[in-house]
XYZ file of C-alpha atoms in Angstrom:
319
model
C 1.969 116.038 119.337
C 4.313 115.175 116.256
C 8.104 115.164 116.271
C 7.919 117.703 113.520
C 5.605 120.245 115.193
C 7.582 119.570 118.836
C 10.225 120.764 116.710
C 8.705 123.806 115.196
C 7.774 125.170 118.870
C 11.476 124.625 120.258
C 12.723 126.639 116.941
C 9.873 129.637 117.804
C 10.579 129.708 121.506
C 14.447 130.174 120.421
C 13.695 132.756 118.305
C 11.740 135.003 120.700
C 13.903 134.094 123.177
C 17.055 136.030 120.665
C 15.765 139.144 120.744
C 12.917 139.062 117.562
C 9.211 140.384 117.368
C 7.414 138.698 119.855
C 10.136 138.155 122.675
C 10.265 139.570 126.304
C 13.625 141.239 126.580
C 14.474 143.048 129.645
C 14.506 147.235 129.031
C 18.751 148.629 128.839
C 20.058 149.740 131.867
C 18.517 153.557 132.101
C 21.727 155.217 133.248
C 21.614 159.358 134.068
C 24.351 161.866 133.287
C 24.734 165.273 132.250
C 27.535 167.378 130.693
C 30.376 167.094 132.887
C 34.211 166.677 132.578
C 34.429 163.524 135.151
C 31.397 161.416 132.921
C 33.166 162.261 129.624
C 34.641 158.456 129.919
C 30.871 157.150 129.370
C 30.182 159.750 126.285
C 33.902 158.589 124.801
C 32.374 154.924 125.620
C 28.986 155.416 124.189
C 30.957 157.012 120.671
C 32.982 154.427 119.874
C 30.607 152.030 120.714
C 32.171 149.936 123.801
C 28.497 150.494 125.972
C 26.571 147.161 124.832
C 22.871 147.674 124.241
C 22.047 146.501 128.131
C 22.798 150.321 128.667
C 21.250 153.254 127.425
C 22.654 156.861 128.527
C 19.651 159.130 129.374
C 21.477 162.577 129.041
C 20.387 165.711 130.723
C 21.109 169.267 131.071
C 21.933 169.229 135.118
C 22.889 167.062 137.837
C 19.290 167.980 139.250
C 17.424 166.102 135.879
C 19.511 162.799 137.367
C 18.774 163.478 141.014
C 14.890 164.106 139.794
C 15.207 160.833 137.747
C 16.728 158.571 140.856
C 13.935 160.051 143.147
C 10.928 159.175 140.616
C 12.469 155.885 139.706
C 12.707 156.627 136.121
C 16.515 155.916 136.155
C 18.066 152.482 137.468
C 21.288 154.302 137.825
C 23.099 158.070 137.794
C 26.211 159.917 137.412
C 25.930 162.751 140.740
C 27.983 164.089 143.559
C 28.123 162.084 146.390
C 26.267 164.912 148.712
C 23.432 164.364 145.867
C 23.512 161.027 146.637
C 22.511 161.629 150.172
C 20.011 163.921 149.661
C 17.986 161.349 147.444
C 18.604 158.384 150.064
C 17.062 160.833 152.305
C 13.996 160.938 150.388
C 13.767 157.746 150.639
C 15.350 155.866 147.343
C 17.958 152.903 148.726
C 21.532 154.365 146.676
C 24.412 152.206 146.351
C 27.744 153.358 144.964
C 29.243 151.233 142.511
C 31.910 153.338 140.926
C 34.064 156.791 141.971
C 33.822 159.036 138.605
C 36.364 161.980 139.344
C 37.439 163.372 142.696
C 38.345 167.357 142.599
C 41.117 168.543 142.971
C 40.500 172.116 142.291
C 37.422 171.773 139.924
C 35.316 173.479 142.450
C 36.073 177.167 143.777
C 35.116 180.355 145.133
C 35.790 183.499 142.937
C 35.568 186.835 144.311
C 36.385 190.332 143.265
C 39.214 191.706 143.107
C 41.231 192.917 146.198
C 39.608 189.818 148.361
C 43.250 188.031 149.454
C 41.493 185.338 152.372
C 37.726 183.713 153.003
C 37.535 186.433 155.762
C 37.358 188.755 153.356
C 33.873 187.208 152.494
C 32.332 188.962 155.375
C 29.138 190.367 155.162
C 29.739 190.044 151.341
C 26.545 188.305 148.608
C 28.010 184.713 147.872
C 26.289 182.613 144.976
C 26.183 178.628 146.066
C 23.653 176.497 144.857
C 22.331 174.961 147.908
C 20.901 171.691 146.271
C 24.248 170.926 145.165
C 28.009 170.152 145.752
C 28.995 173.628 146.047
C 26.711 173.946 149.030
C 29.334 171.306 150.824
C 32.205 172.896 149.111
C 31.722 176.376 150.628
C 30.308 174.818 154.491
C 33.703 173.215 154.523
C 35.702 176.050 153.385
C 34.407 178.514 155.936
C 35.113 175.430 158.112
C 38.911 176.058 157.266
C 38.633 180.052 157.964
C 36.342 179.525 161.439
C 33.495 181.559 159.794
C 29.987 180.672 159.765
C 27.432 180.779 157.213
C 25.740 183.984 158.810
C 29.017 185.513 158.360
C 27.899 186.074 154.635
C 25.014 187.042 152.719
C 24.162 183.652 151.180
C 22.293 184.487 146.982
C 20.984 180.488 146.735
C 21.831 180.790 142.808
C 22.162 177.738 139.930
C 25.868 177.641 139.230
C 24.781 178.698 135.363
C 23.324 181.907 136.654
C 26.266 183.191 138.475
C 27.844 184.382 135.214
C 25.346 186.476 134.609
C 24.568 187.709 138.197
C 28.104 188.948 138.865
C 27.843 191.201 135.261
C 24.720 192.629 136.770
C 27.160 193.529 140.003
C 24.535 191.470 142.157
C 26.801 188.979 143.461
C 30.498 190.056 145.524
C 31.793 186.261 144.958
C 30.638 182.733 143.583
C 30.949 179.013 144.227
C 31.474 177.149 141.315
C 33.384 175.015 138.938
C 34.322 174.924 135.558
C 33.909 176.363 133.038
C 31.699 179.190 135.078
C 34.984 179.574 137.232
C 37.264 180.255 134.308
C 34.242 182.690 132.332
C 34.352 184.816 135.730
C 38.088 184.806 136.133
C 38.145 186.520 132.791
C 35.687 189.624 133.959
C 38.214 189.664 136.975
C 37.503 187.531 139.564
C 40.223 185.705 140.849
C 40.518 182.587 143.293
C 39.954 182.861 146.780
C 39.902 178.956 147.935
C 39.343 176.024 145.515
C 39.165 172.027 146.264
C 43.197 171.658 146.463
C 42.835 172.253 149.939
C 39.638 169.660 150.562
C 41.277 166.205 149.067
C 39.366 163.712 148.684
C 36.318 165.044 150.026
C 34.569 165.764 146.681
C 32.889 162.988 144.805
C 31.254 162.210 141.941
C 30.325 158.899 141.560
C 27.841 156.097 139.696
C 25.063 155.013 141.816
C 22.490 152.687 141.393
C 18.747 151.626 142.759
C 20.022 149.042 145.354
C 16.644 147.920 144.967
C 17.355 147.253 141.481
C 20.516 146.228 141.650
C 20.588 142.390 141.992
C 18.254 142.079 138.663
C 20.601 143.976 136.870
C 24.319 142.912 137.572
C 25.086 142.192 134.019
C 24.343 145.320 132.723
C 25.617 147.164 135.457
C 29.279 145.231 134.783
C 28.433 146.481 131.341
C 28.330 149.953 131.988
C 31.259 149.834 134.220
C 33.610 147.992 131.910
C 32.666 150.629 129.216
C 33.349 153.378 131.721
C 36.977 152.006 132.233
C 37.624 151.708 128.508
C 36.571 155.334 127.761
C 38.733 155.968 130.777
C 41.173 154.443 129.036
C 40.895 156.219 126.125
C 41.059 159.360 127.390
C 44.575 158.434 129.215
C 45.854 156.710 126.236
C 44.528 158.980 123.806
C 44.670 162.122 125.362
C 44.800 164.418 122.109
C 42.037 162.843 120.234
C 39.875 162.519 123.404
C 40.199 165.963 124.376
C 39.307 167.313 120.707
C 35.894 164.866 120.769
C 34.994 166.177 124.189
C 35.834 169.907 122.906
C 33.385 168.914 120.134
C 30.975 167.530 122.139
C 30.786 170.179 124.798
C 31.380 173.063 122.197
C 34.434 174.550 123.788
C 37.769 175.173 122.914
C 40.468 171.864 123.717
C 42.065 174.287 125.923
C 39.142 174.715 128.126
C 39.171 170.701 128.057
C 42.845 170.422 129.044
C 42.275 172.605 131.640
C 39.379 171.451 133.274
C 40.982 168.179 133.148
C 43.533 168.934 135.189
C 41.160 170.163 137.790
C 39.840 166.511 138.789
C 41.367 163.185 139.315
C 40.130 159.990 137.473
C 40.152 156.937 139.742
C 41.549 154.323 137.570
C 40.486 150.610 138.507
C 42.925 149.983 141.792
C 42.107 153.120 142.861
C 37.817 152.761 142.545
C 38.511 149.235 144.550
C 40.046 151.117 147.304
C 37.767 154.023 147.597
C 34.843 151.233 147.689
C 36.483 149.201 150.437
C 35.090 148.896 153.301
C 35.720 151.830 155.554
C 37.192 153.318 152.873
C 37.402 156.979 152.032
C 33.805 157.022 150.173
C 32.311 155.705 153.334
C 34.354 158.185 155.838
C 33.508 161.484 153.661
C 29.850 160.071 153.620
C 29.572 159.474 157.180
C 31.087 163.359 157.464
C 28.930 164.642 154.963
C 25.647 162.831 156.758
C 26.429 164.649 159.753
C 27.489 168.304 158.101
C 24.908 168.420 155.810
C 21.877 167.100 158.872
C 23.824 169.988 160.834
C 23.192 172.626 158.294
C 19.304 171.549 157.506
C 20.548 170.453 154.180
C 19.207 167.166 155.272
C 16.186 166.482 157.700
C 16.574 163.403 159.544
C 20.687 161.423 158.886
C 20.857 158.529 156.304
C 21.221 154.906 157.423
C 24.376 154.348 155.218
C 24.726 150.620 155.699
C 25.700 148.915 152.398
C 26.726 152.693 150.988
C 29.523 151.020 148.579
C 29.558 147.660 146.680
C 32.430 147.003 144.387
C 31.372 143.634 143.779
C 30.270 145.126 139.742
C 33.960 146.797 139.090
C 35.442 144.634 136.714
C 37.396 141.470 137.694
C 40.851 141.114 135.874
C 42.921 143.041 133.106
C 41.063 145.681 130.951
């Protein structure tokens, strides 16, 4: 072969190799989340442009659309609740947790009618919970607080969006849910019974990803991450323009953002590395969940949680 043509194939492989027609570029990063206060950092990120084209957001209604996504393996990776989590290792799909989103800190709650003062009131009472999700844990380890059981109420298995409407209809005596549902109840009367104050750190939502997948996909993964933090960022630094986009975004008032804000904690860096640790709190309220939720047929058979957390992808040095 001539110099010249030897030439001509090195310049054609470098081409394809940079991304034009003909080239073999690995998919983004298919990343699930839906509308929810503790993801707004990878919306913010996504906005102003600080997620690289490794990752692409696949955005959905409900946490359910990412659980359904993990389980058929149409997402690599997903923003859920760390019970959620569980529930799709169960099924089968290896989960690894690679970042803590929010933890609540009164996000999640139980709103009853009024005259209720205590969780015994709840009695014999029709409570709203979504089983398939976090408030399904929330409410098992509030009436673990008051020594009731669940056949101490009359349990409506109920989306969280639907309670709303079910308590106008007068079908429902009290609900367990979160914001903004909480606050849209509280202002046809109900008022607070029990909210996640008093369960600290036990409530997760956090990024997980295929661990299967994992390995193939570190760079994009440290991507995603390192726009997470900078959205993070944003919103701490920023906090007035961030909480007017999200308002936009979510097509509420700023108020309702400010206030739903204050309803969650958003592990910054240090704090992520810690909760990832080994033995750490993500891997205690796992190993609790594993056995609450097998307890309560939420799950059928426990989840081998070896290799739960990996922080390894959480990036390394200033931000």
């Amino acid at each position: 072969m001539r110099r010249r043509q030897f030439i001509g194939l090195l310049a054609s492989a470098s081409l394809a190799g940079a991304g034009l027609p003909g080239c073999s570029r690995r998919p983004p990063l298919q990343v699930g989340v839906h509308p929810w206060i503790g993801y707004e950092s990878l919306y913010l990120a996504e906005e102003f442009g600080w997620l690289k084209d490794t990752v692409a957001l696949v955005k959905g209604g409900t946490g359910s659309e990412s659980v359904r996504g993990l389980r058929e393996g149409r997402l690599d990776a997903a923003a859920v609740t760390l019970d959620e989590a569980l529930r799709v290792m169960a099924l089968g799909v290896p989960l690894t947790v690679i970042a803590v989103m929010d933890v609540s800190a009164g996000a999640d709650v139980i709103m009853a009618r009024a005259g209720m003062q205590s969780l015994d009131d709840l009695r014999g009472k029709k409570v709203a919970v979504e089983l398939a999700g976090a408030p399904a844990i929330m409410l098992l380890r509030a009436l673990e607080q008051a020594g009731l059981e669940p056949s101490d109420l009359e349990i409506v298995d109920l989306p969280v969006h639907q309670h709303s409407r079910a308590w106008q209809r007068g079908e429902i005596d009290a609900s367990v849910s979160y914001e903004p549902v909480a606050s849209v109840l509280e202002t046809r009367g109900a008022v607070r019974l029990f909210d996640s104050r008093s369960l600290p750190d036990t409530i997760f939502d956090v990024l997980v990803v295929n661990r299967e997948r994992a390995g193939t996909l570190k760079p994009a993964l440290r991507d995603l991450l390192a726009g997470h933090f900078r959205g993070l960022s944003h919103l701490v630094r920023s906090f007035h323009d961030a909480v007017y986009r999200i308002a936009t975004r979510q097509q509420v008032t700023p108020e309702a953002v400010r206030r739903a804000l204050a309803t969650v904690m958003l592990p910054d860096l240090s704090a992520n590395q810690r909760y990832l640790a080994p033995s750490g709190r993500v891997e205690q309220v796992a190993a609790s969940l594993n056995q609450l939720m097998l307890r309560e047929g939420l799950l059928k058979m426990p989840v081998d949680l070896k290799g739960l957390c990996d922080a390894s992808f959480l990036p390394r040095g200033p931000l």
